[in-house]
Amino acid sequence: MILMNRFRLDLPFGRSVVTLVAAHDLAPQSLIVELTESSATANEVVMLGILARLRLKGIGLAIDDYGTSYSGLERLSTIPFTILKIDMQFISAMMSNANARAIVESSIALAKRLNMKTVAEGIENEGQLTLLKEMRCDYGQGYLIAPPMEFEKLLDWIATAYEADPSISASLGL
């Protein structure tokens, strides 16, 4: 996953991503470019063109921190996102706050209607995980599942998880 808060979304970036995918013989759908909902650019038209080209090449697009900025619905209607990541502030509040729960539930439903996958950020307890499964959230991330880690530690974590449950390889795409 490429986090766009660390790169400038411009024409050279778009070309570099496509070139690197081809040079390393990667499946384009295995790469996801992640933008925060409030990502700004000096030239919105250029940004939309770059993102559309990346999608045409099969590269996925994720909108991160969904629900935390004013432009969410406008962005969803103009950018061909493949993944909607629901901000952790709603996940942590949904068990005790009916409004947060309604936002999470409607965000998942909206993503399904737009043929997008959903990711819940900041899952910290079994209650949240159970409720998200009931809401049909596709994926989750948070300390309940695993803390943030470097790539090398991720490989060890996957191996350990596989030893405990060999069926995990299907859910990890292995």
JSON list of C-alpha atoms in Angstrom, two decimals:
[
{"chain": "A", "resi": 1, "resn": "MET", "atom": "CA", "xyz": [0.00, 0.00, 0.00]},
{"chain": "A", "resi": 2, "resn": "ILE", "atom": "CA", "xyz": [1.29, 3.46, -0.89]},
{"chain": "A", "resi": 3, "resn": "LEU", "atom": "CA", "xyz": [0.25, 6.17, 1.58]},
{"chain": "A", "resi": 4, "resn": "MET", "atom": "CA", "xyz": [-0.19, 9.39, -0.35]},
{"chain": "A", "resi": 5, "resn": "ASN", "atom": "CA", "xyz": [0.49, 11.63, 2.64]},
{"chain": "A", "resi": 6, "resn": "ARG", "atom": "CA", "xyz": [4.16, 10.72, 2.04]},
{"chain": "A", "resi": 7, "resn": "PHE", "atom": "CA", "xyz": [4.23, 11.44, -1.71]},
{"chain": "A", "resi": 8, "resn": "ARG", "atom": "CA", "xyz": [3.14, 14.19, -4.04]},
{"chain": "A", "resi": 9, "resn": "LEU", "atom": "CA", "xyz": [0.40, 13.02, -6.38]},
{"chain": "A", "resi": 10, "resn": "ASP", "atom": "CA", "xyz": [1.62, 14.32, -9.74]},
{"chain": "A", "resi": 11, "resn": "LEU", "atom": "CA", "xyz": [2.26, 12.96, -13.23]},
{"chain": "A", "resi": 12, "resn": "PRO", "atom": "CA", "xyz": [5.79, 11.66, -12.48]},
{"chain": "A", "resi": 13, "resn": "PHE", "atom": "CA", "xyz": [4.42, 9.77, -9.46]},
{"chain": "A", "resi": 14, "resn": "GLY", "atom": "CA", "xyz": [1.69, 8.11, -11.53]},
{"chain": "A", "resi": 15, "resn": "ARG", "atom": "CA", "xyz": [4.17, 7.10, -14.22]},
{"chain": "A", "resi": 16, "resn": "SER", "atom": "CA", "xyz": [6.63, 5.79, -11.61]},
{"chain": "A", "resi": 17, "resn": "VAL", "atom": "CA", "xyz": [4.01, 3.57, -9.99]},
{"chain": "A", "resi": 18, "resn": "VAL", "atom": "CA", "xyz": [2.99, 2.03, -13.31]},
{"chain": "A", "resi": 19, "resn": "THR", "atom": "CA", "xyz": [6.63, 1.57, -14.36]},
{"chain": "A", "resi": 20, "resn": "LEU", "atom": "CA", "xyz": [7.61, -0.07, -11.05]},
{"chain": "A", "resi": 21, "resn": "VAL", "atom": "CA", "xyz": [4.65, -2.46, -11.16]},
{"chain": "A", "resi": 22, "resn": "ALA", "atom": "CA", "xyz": [5.66, -3.56, -14.67]},
{"chain": "A", "resi": 23, "resn": "ALA", "atom": "CA", "xyz": [9.40, -3.70, -13.92]},
{"chain": "A", "resi": 24, "resn": "HIS", "atom": "CA", "xyz": [8.89, -5.96, -10.91]},
{"chain": "A", "resi": 25, "resn": "ASP", "atom": "CA", "xyz": [6.24, -8.10, -12.59]},
{"chain": "A", "resi": 26, "resn": "LEU", "atom": "CA", "xyz": [3.69, -7.32, -9.87]},
{"chain": "A", "resi": 27, "resn": "ALA", "atom": "CA", "xyz": [-0.03, -7.94, -10.22]},
{"chain": "A", "resi": 28, "resn": "PRO", "atom": "CA", "xyz": [-1.43, -4.38, -10.40]},
{"chain": "A", "resi": 29, "resn": "GLN", "atom": "CA", "xyz": [-4.40, -5.35, -8.22]},
{"chain": "A", "resi": 30, "resn": "SER", "atom": "CA", "xyz": [-1.96, -6.24, -5.42]},
{"chain": "A", "resi": 31, "resn": "LEU", "atom": "CA", "xyz": [-1.06, -2.55, -5.05]},
{"chain": "A", "resi": 32, "resn": "ILE", "atom": "CA", "xyz": [-3.32, 0.01, -3.38]},
{"chain": "A", "resi": 33, "resn": "VAL", "atom": "CA", "xyz": [-2.78, 3.76, -3.37]},
{"chain": "A", "resi": 34, "resn": "GLU", "atom": "CA", "xyz": [-4.28, 5.20, -0.20]},
{"chain": "A", "resi": 35, "resn": "LEU", "atom": "CA", "xyz": [-5.45, 8.80, 0.03]},
{"chain": "A", "resi": 36, "resn": "THR", "atom": "CA", "xyz": [-6.77, 10.49, 3.13]},
{"chain": "A", "resi": 37, "resn": "GLU", "atom": "CA", "xyz": [-10.22, 11.96, 2.74]},
{"chain": "A", "resi": 38, "resn": "SER", "atom": "CA", "xyz": [-8.79, 15.44, 3.11]},
{"chain": "A", "resi": 39, "resn": "SER", "atom": "CA", "xyz": [-5.91, 14.95, 0.65]},
{"chain": "A", "resi": 40, "resn": "ALA", "atom": "CA", "xyz": [-5.47, 18.17, -1.20]},
{"chain": "A", "resi": 41, "resn": "THR", "atom": "CA", "xyz": [-3.81, 18.89, -4.47]},
{"chain": "A", "resi": 42, "resn": "ALA", "atom": "CA", "xyz": [-3.00, 22.08, -6.31]},
{"chain": "A", "resi": 43, "resn": "ASN", "atom": "CA", "xyz": [-4.67, 20.74, -9.44]},
{"chain": "A", "resi": 44, "resn": "GLU", "atom": "CA", "xyz": [-7.72, 18.57, -8.81]},
{"chain": "A", "resi": 45, "resn": "VAL", "atom": "CA", "xyz": [-8.15, 17.80, -12.54]},
{"chain": "A", "resi": 46, "resn": "VAL", "atom": "CA", "xyz": [-4.60, 16.44, -12.81]},
{"chain": "A", "resi": 47, "resn": "MET", "atom": "CA", "xyz": [-5.12, 14.36, -9.65]},
{"chain": "A", "resi": 48, "resn": "LEU", "atom": "CA", "xyz": [-8.35, 12.85, -10.99]},
{"chain": "A", "resi": 49, "resn": "GLY", "atom": "CA", "xyz": [-6.61, 11.99, -14.27]},
{"chain": "A", "resi": 50, "resn": "ILE", "atom": "CA", "xyz": [-3.72, 10.27, -12.48]},
{"chain": "A", "resi": 51, "resn": "LEU", "atom": "CA", "xyz": [-6.05, 8.29, -10.22]},
{"chain": "A", "resi": 52, "resn": "ALA", "atom": "CA", "xyz": [-8.22, 7.25, -13.18]},
{"chain": "A", "resi": 53, "resn": "ARG", "atom": "CA", "xyz": [-5.12, 6.02, -15.06]},
{"chain": "A", "resi": 54, "resn": "LEU", "atom": "CA", "xyz": [-3.97, 4.03, -12.03]},
{"chain": "A", "resi": 55, "resn": "ARG", "atom": "CA", "xyz": [-7.41, 2.38, -11.79]},
{"chain": "A", "resi": 56, "resn": "LEU", "atom": "CA", "xyz": [-7.38, 1.61, -15.53]},
{"chain": "A", "resi": 57, "resn": "LYS", "atom": "CA", "xyz": [-4.06, -0.17, -14.96]},
{"chain": "A", "resi": 58, "resn": "GLY", "atom": "CA", "xyz": [-5.73, -2.27, -12.24]},
{"chain": "A", "resi": 59, "resn": "ILE", "atom": "CA", "xyz": [-4.18, -0.51, -9.24]},
{"chain": "A", "resi": 60, "resn": "GLY", "atom": "CA", "xyz": [-6.58, -0.11, -6.31]},
{"chain": "A", "resi": 61, "resn": "LEU", "atom": "CA", "xyz": [-7.46, 3.14, -4.57]},
{"chain": "A", "resi": 62, "resn": "ALA", "atom": "CA", "xyz": [-8.40, 3.46, -0.91]},
{"chain": "A", "resi": 63, "resn": "ILE", "atom": "CA", "xyz": [-9.96, 6.43, 0.83]},
{"chain": "A", "resi": 64, "resn": "ASP", "atom": "CA", "xyz": [-8.54, 6.57, 4.36]},
{"chain": "A", "resi": 65, "resn": "ASP", "atom": "CA", "xyz": [-10.06, 8.20, 7.46]},
{"chain": "A", "resi": 66, "resn": "TYR", "atom": "CA", "xyz": [-13.49, 8.23, 5.85]},
{"chain": "A", "resi": 67, "resn": "GLY", "atom": "CA", "xyz": [-15.96, 10.43, 7.68]},
{"chain": "A", "resi": 68, "resn": "THR", "atom": "CA", "xyz": [-13.47, 12.94, 9.08]},
{"chain": "A", "resi": 69, "resn": "SER", "atom": "CA", "xyz": [-13.62, 15.63, 6.40]},
{"chain": "A", "resi": 70, "resn": "TYR", "atom": "CA", "xyz": [-16.29, 17.59, 4.58]},
{"chain": "A", "resi": 71, "resn": "SER", "atom": "CA", "xyz": [-15.47, 16.20, 1.13]},
{"chain": "A", "resi": 72, "resn": "GLY", "atom": "CA", "xyz": [-16.17, 12.49, 1.65]},
{"chain": "A", "resi": 73, "resn": "LEU", "atom": "CA", "xyz": [-19.27, 12.04, -0.48]},
{"chain": "A", "resi": 74, "resn": "GLU", "atom": "CA", "xyz": [-17.96, 14.34, -3.20]},
{"chain": "A", "resi": 75, "resn": "ARG", "atom": "CA", "xyz": [-14.72, 12.35, -3.33]},
{"chain": "A", "resi": 76, "resn": "LEU", "atom": "CA", "xyz": [-16.61, 9.06, -3.47]},
{"chain": "A", "resi": 77, "resn": "SER", "atom": "CA", "xyz": [-18.61, 10.31, -6.44]},
{"chain": "A", "resi": 78, "resn": "THR", "atom": "CA", "xyz": [-15.61, 11.53, -8.46]},
{"chain": "A", "resi": 79, "resn": "ILE", "atom": "CA", "xyz": [-12.72, 9.19, -7.64]},
{"chain": "A", "resi": 80, "resn": "PRO", "atom": "CA", "xyz": [-12.92, 5.48, -8.54]},
{"chain": "A", "resi": 81, "resn": "PHE", "atom": "CA", "xyz": [-12.05, 4.14, -5.08]},
{"chain": "A", "resi": 82, "resn": "THR", "atom": "CA", "xyz": [-11.99, 0.38, -4.48]},
{"chain": "A", "resi": 83, "resn": "ILE", "atom": "CA", "xyz": [-11.68, 0.48, -0.67]},
{"chain": "A", "resi": 84, "resn": "LEU", "atom": "CA", "xyz": [-13.34, 2.64, 1.97]},
{"chain": "A", "resi": 85, "resn": "LYS", "atom": "CA", "xyz": [-11.47, 2.79, 5.30]},
{"chain": "A", "resi": 86, "resn": "ILE", "atom": "CA", "xyz": [-13.74, 3.88, 8.15]},
{"chain": "A", "resi": 87, "resn": "ASP", "atom": "CA", "xyz": [-11.94, 6.12, 10.62]},
{"chain": "A", "resi": 88, "resn": "MET", "atom": "CA", "xyz": [-11.16, 4.69, 14.03]},
{"chain": "A", "resi": 89, "resn": "GLN", "atom": "CA", "xyz": [-12.99, 7.48, 15.89]},
{"chain": "A", "resi": 90, "resn": "PHE", "atom": "CA", "xyz": [-16.28, 5.96, 14.71]},
{"chain": "A", "resi": 91, "resn": "ILE", "atom": "CA", "xyz": [-15.18, 2.38, 15.42]},
{"chain": "A", "resi": 92, "resn": "SER", "atom": "CA", "xyz": [-14.12, 3.22, 18.99]},
{"chain": "A", "resi": 93, "resn": "ALA", "atom": "CA", "xyz": [-17.37, 5.09, 19.69]},
{"chain": "A", "resi": 94, "resn": "MET", "atom": "CA", "xyz": [-19.87, 2.76, 17.96]},
{"chain": "A", "resi": 95, "resn": "MET", "atom": "CA", "xyz": [-20.43, 0.50, 20.98]},
{"chain": "A", "resi": 96, "resn": "SER", "atom": "CA", "xyz": [-21.70, 3.34, 23.19]},
{"chain": "A", "resi": 97, "resn": "ASN", "atom": "CA", "xyz": [-22.81, 6.01, 20.71]},
{"chain": "A", "resi": 98, "resn": "ALA", "atom": "CA", "xyz": [-25.83, 5.36, 18.48]},
{"chain": "A", "resi": 99, "resn": "ASN", "atom": "CA", "xyz": [-24.78, 8.07, 16.03]},
{"chain": "A", "resi": 100, "resn": "ALA", "atom": "CA", "xyz": [-21.31, 6.58, 15.57]},
{"chain": "A", "resi": 101, "resn": "ARG", "atom": "CA", "xyz": [-22.85, 3.15, 15.09]},
{"chain": "A", "resi": 102, "resn": "ALA", "atom": "CA", "xyz": [-25.24, 4.55, 12.46]},
{"chain": "A", "resi": 103, "resn": "ILE", "atom": "CA", "xyz": [-22.31, 6.21, 10.66]},
{"chain": "A", "resi": 104, "resn": "VAL", "atom": "CA", "xyz": [-20.32, 2.96, 10.59]},
{"chain": "A", "resi": 105, "resn": "GLU", "atom": "CA", "xyz": [-23.32, 0.93, 9.46]},
{"chain": "A", "resi": 106, "resn": "SER", "atom": "CA", "xyz": [-24.32, 3.40, 6.73]},
{"chain": "A", "resi": 107, "resn": "SER", "atom": "CA", "xyz": [-20.70, 3.77, 5.56]},
{"chain": "A", "resi": 108, "resn": "ILE", "atom": "CA", "xyz": [-20.46, -0.01, 5.09]},
{"chain": "A", "resi": 109, "resn": "ALA", "atom": "CA", "xyz": [-23.81, -0.07, 3.26]},
{"chain": "A", "resi": 110, "resn": "LEU", "atom": "CA", "xyz": [-22.75, 2.83, 1.03]},
{"chain": "A", "resi": 111, "resn": "ALA", "atom": "CA", "xyz": [-19.45, 1.14, 0.18]},
{"chain": "A", "resi": 112, "resn": "LYS", "atom": "CA", "xyz": [-21.30, -2.06, -0.75]},
{"chain": "A", "resi": 113, "resn": "ARG", "atom": "CA", "xyz": [-23.62, -0.08, -3.05]},
{"chain": "A", "resi": 114, "resn": "LEU", "atom": "CA", "xyz": [-20.55, 1.48, -4.69]},
{"chain": "A", "resi": 115, "resn": "ASN", "atom": "CA", "xyz": [-18.87, -1.95, -5.12]},
{"chain": "A", "resi": 116, "resn": "MET", "atom": "CA", "xyz": [-16.12, -1.08, -2.69]},
{"chain": "A", "resi": 117, "resn": "LYS", "atom": "CA", "xyz": [-14.54, -3.18, 0.05]},
{"chain": "A", "resi": 118, "resn": "THR", "atom": "CA", "xyz": [-14.59, -1.82, 3.60]},
{"chain": "A", "resi": 119, "resn": "VAL", "atom": "CA", "xyz": [-11.87, -1.66, 6.25]},
{"chain": "A", "resi": 120, "resn": "ALA", "atom": "CA", "xyz": [-12.60, -0.73, 9.86]},
{"chain": "A", "resi": 121, "resn": "GLU", "atom": "CA", "xyz": [-9.66, 1.05, 11.47]},
{"chain": "A", "resi": 122, "resn": "GLY", "atom": "CA", "xyz": [-8.78, 0.82, 15.15]},
{"chain": "A", "resi": 123, "resn": "ILE", "atom": "CA", "xyz": [-10.48, -2.41, 16.25]},
{"chain": "A", "resi": 124, "resn": "GLU", "atom": "CA", "xyz": [-9.50, -2.84, 19.88]},
{"chain": "A", "resi": 125, "resn": "ASN", "atom": "CA", "xyz": [-11.94, -5.36, 21.37]},
{"chain": "A", "resi": 126, "resn": "GLU", "atom": "CA", "xyz": [-14.03, -8.43, 20.56]},
{"chain": "A", "resi": 127, "resn": "GLY", "atom": "CA", "xyz": [-17.30, -6.49, 20.85]},
{"chain": "A", "resi": 128, "resn": "GLN", "atom": "CA", "xyz": [-16.25, -4.15, 18.04]},
{"chain": "A", "resi": 129, "resn": "LEU", "atom": "CA", "xyz": [-15.08, -7.07, 15.92]},
{"chain": "A", "resi": 130, "resn": "THR", "atom": "CA", "xyz": [-18.35, -8.98, 16.42]},
{"chain": "A", "resi": 131, "resn": "LEU", "atom": "CA", "xyz": [-20.47, -5.96, 15.57]},
{"chain": "A", "resi": 132, "resn": "LEU", "atom": "CA", "xyz": [-18.40, -5.20, 12.45]},
{"chain": "A", "resi": 133, "resn": "LYS", "atom": "CA", "xyz": [-18.82, -8.80, 11.28]},
{"chain": "A", "resi": 134, "resn": "GLU", "atom": "CA", "xyz": [-22.59, -8.47, 11.79]},
{"chain": "A", "resi": 135, "resn": "MET", "atom": "CA", "xyz": [-22.49, -5.28, 9.69]},
{"chain": "A", "resi": 136, "resn": "ARG", "atom": "CA", "xyz": [-20.61, -7.20, 6.96]},
{"chain": "A", "resi": 137, "resn": "CYS", "atom": "CA", "xyz": [-17.43, -5.13, 7.12]},
{"chain": "A", "resi": 138, "resn": "ASP", "atom": "CA", "xyz": [-14.89, -6.81, 4.83]},
{"chain": "A", "resi": 139, "resn": "TYR", "atom": "CA", "xyz": [-11.63, -6.21, 6.69]},
{"chain": "A", "resi": 140, "resn": "GLY", "atom": "CA", "xyz": [-10.35, -4.79, 9.93]},
{"chain": "A", "resi": 141, "resn": "GLN", "atom": "CA", "xyz": [-7.19, -3.43, 11.41]},
{"chain": "A", "resi": 142, "resn": "GLY", "atom": "CA", "xyz": [-6.27, -2.50, 14.92]},
{"chain": "A", "resi": 143, "resn": "TYR", "atom": "CA", "xyz": [-4.47, -3.69, 18.02]},
{"chain": "A", "resi": 144, "resn": "LEU", "atom": "CA", "xyz": [-6.95, -6.53, 18.59]},
{"chain": "A", "resi": 145, "resn": "ILE", "atom": "CA", "xyz": [-5.73, -8.07, 15.32]},
{"chain": "A", "resi": 146, "resn": "ALA", "atom": "CA", "xyz": [-2.09, -6.95, 15.32]},
{"chain": "A", "resi": 147, "resn": "PRO", "atom": "CA", "xyz": [-0.09, -3.83, 16.16]},
{"chain": "A", "resi": 148, "resn": "PRO", "atom": "CA", "xyz": [1.60, -1.84, 13.38]},
{"chain": "A", "resi": 149, "resn": "MET", "atom": "CA", "xyz": [4.80, -3.62, 12.37]},
{"chain": "A", "resi": 150, "resn": "GLU", "atom": "CA", "xyz": [7.70, -3.58, 9.96]},
{"chain": "A", "resi": 151, "resn": "PHE", "atom": "CA", "xyz": [7.56, -5.86, 6.92]},
{"chain": "A", "resi": 152, "resn": "GLU", "atom": "CA", "xyz": [9.96, -8.44, 8.36]},
{"chain": "A", "resi": 153, "resn": "LYS", "atom": "CA", "xyz": [7.86, -8.78, 11.51]},
{"chain": "A", "resi": 154, "resn": "LEU", "atom": "CA", "xyz": [4.75, -9.08, 9.35]},
{"chain": "A", "resi": 155, "resn": "LEU", "atom": "CA", "xyz": [6.21, -12.14, 7.65]},
{"chain": "A", "resi": 156, "resn": "ASP", "atom": "CA", "xyz": [6.85, -13.74, 11.06]},
{"chain": "A", "resi": 157, "resn": "TRP", "atom": "CA", "xyz": [3.33, -12.81, 12.19]},
{"chain": "A", "resi": 158, "resn": "ILE", "atom": "CA", "xyz": [1.79, -14.44, 9.08]},
{"chain": "A", "resi": 159, "resn": "ALA", "atom": "CA", "xyz": [3.86, -17.59, 9.60]},
{"chain": "A", "resi": 160, "resn": "THR", "atom": "CA", "xyz": [2.79, -17.82, 13.25]},
{"chain": "A", "resi": 161, "resn": "ALA", "atom": "CA", "xyz": [-0.86, -17.20, 12.34]},
{"chain": "A", "resi": 162, "resn": "TYR", "atom": "CA", "xyz": [-0.65, -19.87, 9.63]},
{"chain": "A", "resi": 163, "resn": "GLU", "atom": "CA", "xyz": [0.80, -22.42, 12.07]},
{"chain": "A", "resi": 164, "resn": "ALA", "atom": "CA", "xyz": [-2.10, -21.74, 14.45]},
{"chain": "A", "resi": 165, "resn": "ASP", "atom": "CA", "xyz": [-4.73, -21.87, 11.66]},
{"chain": "A", "resi": 166, "resn": "PRO", "atom": "CA", "xyz": [-3.72, -23.08, 8.16]},
{"chain": "A", "resi": 167, "resn": "SER", "atom": "CA", "xyz": [-7.00, -21.80, 6.72]},
{"chain": "A", "resi": 168, "resn": "ILE", "atom": "CA", "xyz": [-5.74, -18.24, 7.29]},
{"chain": "A", "resi": 169, "resn": "SER", "atom": "CA", "xyz": [-3.81, -18.45, 4.01]},
{"chain": "A", "resi": 170, "resn": "ALA", "atom": "CA", "xyz": [-7.07, -18.14, 2.07]},
{"chain": "A", "resi": 171, "resn": "SER", "atom": "CA", "xyz": [-8.06, -14.95, 3.87]},
{"chain": "A", "resi": 172, "resn": "LEU", "atom": "CA", "xyz": [-4.57, -13.49, 3.34]},
{"chain": "A", "resi": 173, "resn": "GLY", "atom": "CA", "xyz": [-4.62, -14.35, -0.36]},
{"chain": "A", "resi": 174, "resn": "LEU", "atom": "CA", "xyz": [-1.69, -16.78, -0.02]}
]
